XYZ file of C-alpha atoms in Angstrom:
188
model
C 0.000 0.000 0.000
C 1.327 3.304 -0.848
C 0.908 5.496 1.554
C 1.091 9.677 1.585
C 0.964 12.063 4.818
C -0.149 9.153 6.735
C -2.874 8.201 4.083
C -3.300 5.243 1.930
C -3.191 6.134 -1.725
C -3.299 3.047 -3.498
C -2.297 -0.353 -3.889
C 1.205 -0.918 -5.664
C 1.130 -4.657 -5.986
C -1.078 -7.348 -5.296
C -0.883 -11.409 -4.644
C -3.276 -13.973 -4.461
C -2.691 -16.155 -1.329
C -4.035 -19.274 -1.378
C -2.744 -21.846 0.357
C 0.826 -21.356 -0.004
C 3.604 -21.475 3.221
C 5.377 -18.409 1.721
C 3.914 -15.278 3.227
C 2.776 -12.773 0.571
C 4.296 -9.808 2.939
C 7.444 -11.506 3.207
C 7.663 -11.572 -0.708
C 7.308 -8.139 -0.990
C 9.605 -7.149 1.602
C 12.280 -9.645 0.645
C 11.936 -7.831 -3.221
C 12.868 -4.836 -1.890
C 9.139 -3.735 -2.223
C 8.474 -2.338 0.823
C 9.044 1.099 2.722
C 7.745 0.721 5.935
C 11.141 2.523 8.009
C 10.542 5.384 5.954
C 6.770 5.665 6.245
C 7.103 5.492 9.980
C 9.330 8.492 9.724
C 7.911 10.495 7.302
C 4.156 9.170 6.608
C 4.946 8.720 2.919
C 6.086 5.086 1.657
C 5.282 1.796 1.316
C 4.243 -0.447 3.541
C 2.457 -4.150 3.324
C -0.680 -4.788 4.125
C -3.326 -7.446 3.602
C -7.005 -8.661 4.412
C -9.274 -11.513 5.101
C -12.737 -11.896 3.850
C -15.270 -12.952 6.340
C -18.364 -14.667 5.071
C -21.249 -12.710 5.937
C -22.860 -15.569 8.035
C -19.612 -15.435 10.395
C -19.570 -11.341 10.449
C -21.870 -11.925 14.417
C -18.974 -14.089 15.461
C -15.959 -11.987 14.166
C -17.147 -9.132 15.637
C -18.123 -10.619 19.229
C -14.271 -11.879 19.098
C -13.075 -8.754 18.152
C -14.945 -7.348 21.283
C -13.599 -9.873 23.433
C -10.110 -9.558 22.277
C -10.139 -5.679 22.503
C -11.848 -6.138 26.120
C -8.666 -8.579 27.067
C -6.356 -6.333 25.047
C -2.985 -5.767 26.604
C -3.417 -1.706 26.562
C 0.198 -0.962 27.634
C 1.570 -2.912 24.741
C -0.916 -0.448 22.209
C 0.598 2.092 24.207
C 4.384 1.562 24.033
C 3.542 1.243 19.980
C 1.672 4.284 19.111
C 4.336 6.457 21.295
C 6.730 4.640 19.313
C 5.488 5.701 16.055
C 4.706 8.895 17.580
C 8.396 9.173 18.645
C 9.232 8.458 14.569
C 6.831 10.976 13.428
C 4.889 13.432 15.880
C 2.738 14.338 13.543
C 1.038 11.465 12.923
C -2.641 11.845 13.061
C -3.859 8.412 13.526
C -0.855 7.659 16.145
C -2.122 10.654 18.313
C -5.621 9.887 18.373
C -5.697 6.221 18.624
C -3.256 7.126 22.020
C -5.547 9.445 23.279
C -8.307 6.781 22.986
C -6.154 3.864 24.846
C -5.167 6.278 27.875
C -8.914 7.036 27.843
C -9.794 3.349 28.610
C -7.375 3.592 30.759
C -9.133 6.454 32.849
C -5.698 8.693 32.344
C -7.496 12.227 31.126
C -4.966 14.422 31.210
C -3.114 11.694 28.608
C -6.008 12.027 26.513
C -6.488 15.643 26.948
C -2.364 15.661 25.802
C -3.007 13.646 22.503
C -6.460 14.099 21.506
C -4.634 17.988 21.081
C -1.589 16.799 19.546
C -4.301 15.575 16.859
C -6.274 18.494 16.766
C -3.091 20.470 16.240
C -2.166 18.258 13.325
C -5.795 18.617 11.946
C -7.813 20.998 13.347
C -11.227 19.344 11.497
C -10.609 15.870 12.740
C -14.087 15.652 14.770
C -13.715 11.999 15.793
C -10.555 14.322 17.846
C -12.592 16.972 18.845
C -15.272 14.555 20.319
C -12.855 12.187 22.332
C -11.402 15.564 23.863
C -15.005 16.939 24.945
C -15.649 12.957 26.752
C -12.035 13.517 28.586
C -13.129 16.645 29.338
C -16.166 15.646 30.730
C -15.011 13.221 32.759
C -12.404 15.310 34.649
C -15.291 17.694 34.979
C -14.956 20.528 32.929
C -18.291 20.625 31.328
C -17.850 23.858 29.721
C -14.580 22.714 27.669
C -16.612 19.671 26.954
C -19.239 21.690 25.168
C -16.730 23.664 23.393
C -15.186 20.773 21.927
C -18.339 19.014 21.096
C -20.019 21.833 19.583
C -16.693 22.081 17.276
C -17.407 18.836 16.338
C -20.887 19.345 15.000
C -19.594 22.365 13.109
C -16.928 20.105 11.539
C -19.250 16.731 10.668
C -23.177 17.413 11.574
C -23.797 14.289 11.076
C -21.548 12.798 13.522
C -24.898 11.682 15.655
C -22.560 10.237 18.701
C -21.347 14.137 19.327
C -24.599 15.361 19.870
C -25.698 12.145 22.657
C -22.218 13.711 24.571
C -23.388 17.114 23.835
C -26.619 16.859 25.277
C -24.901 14.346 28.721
C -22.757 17.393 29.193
C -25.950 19.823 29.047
C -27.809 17.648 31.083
C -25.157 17.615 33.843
C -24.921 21.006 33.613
C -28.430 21.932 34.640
C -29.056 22.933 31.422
C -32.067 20.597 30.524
C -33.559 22.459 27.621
C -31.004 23.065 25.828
C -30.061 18.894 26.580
C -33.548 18.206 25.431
C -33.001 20.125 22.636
C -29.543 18.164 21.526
C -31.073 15.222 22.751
C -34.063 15.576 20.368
C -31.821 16.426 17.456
C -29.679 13.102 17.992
C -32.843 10.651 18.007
C-alpha cells in the first residue's frame, strides 16, 4: 500500500494467497518492495498490508471476538507502539488519536487531553478528535470545555450523531435541561 501524509493512496502490488507457506508480505519485503522505516518516519512510503474476507454468516462471530479480544487487550503494549510511532513521526494523526483513545480506557485524562490535542493540532477538522477531547473533558469535569469541543465537532461533521448524545450528557449535567432536550431531540 502506498501510503502519503499518513494516508493510503493506493495499492502498488497485489498477490493472491491461497494456500501457499510463503507469506505474501514476506515476498514483498524480501523484493525490496516495501518502505515501511521510511513511512514510519515520514508518513509517505510503502508499507504491506493485507485482508481476510469474512463470510457474511460469520460477520456476528468476528465481531463478538473482536470485542472480546479488545476487552482482554494488553493496553500498555498499544501504548508503548503508538508512542513509538509517535516518537518516529509526531505528527502522525492516527498515532495521536488512537493514544488518546487507549489512555482514555485507561481512565488517564490528562493523557487524553495531551493527545487528543496533539491531533487536533495536526488537523484541526478531525471531529472523531474533537469529540474524544469533549468525553475527557467531561469526565475530569470541565463541562464547559466539553461543550466547546463538542459543539466544534458538529460544526466540523453534523452528522456525527454520537457528538450530539455527549453534547446533550454534558448539558444535562450542567443543569441545562432544555437546551439537553433540545440536543437530545436532534440526535434521536
Amino acid at each position: 500500500m502506498e501510503m502519503r501524509q499518513c494516508r493510503p493512496v493506493r495499492f502498488v502490488a497485489l498477490i493472491e494467497y491461497t494456500g501457499t507457506t510463503l507469506d505474501p508480505l514476506e515476498a514483498f519485503i524480501r523484493a525490496g518492495m516495501t518502505r515501511a522505516g521510511e513511512c514510519a518516519r515520514t508518513g509517505d512510503g510503502v508499507v504491506g498490508v493485507s485482508f481476510r474476507e469474512v463470510p457474511a454468516a460469520a460477520l456476528g462471530a468476528v465481531q463478538r471476538v473482536k470485542k472480546l479480544l479488545d476487552r482482554q487487550g494488553n493496553m500498555e503494549n498499544a501504548i508503548a507502539r503508538f508512542k513509538e510511532v509517535i516518537g518516529l513521526n509526531p505528527n502522525h494523526l492516527e498515532a495521536n488519536y488512537e493514544l488518546s483513545i487507549c489512555l482514555a480506557k485507561q481512565g488517564n485524562w490528562d493523557g487524553t487531553i495531551e493527545f487528543c490535542q496533539k491531533a487536533i493540532d495536526i488537523n484541526p477538522r478531525y471531529a472523531k478528535a474533537c469529540n474524544q477531547m469533549g468525553l475527557a473533558l467531561y469526565c475530569k469535569s470541565d463541562l464547559e470545555g466539553a461543550i466547546t469541543h463538542y459543539k466544534k465537532a458538529i460544526t466540523i461533521d453534523p452528522e456525527y450523531a454520537t457528538v450530539y448524545n455527549n453534547q446533550a450528557y454534558a448539558y444535562e449535567k450542567r443543569g441545562n435541561l432544555q437546551e439537553a432536550q433540545n440536543t437530545f431531540e436532534i440526535y434521536i
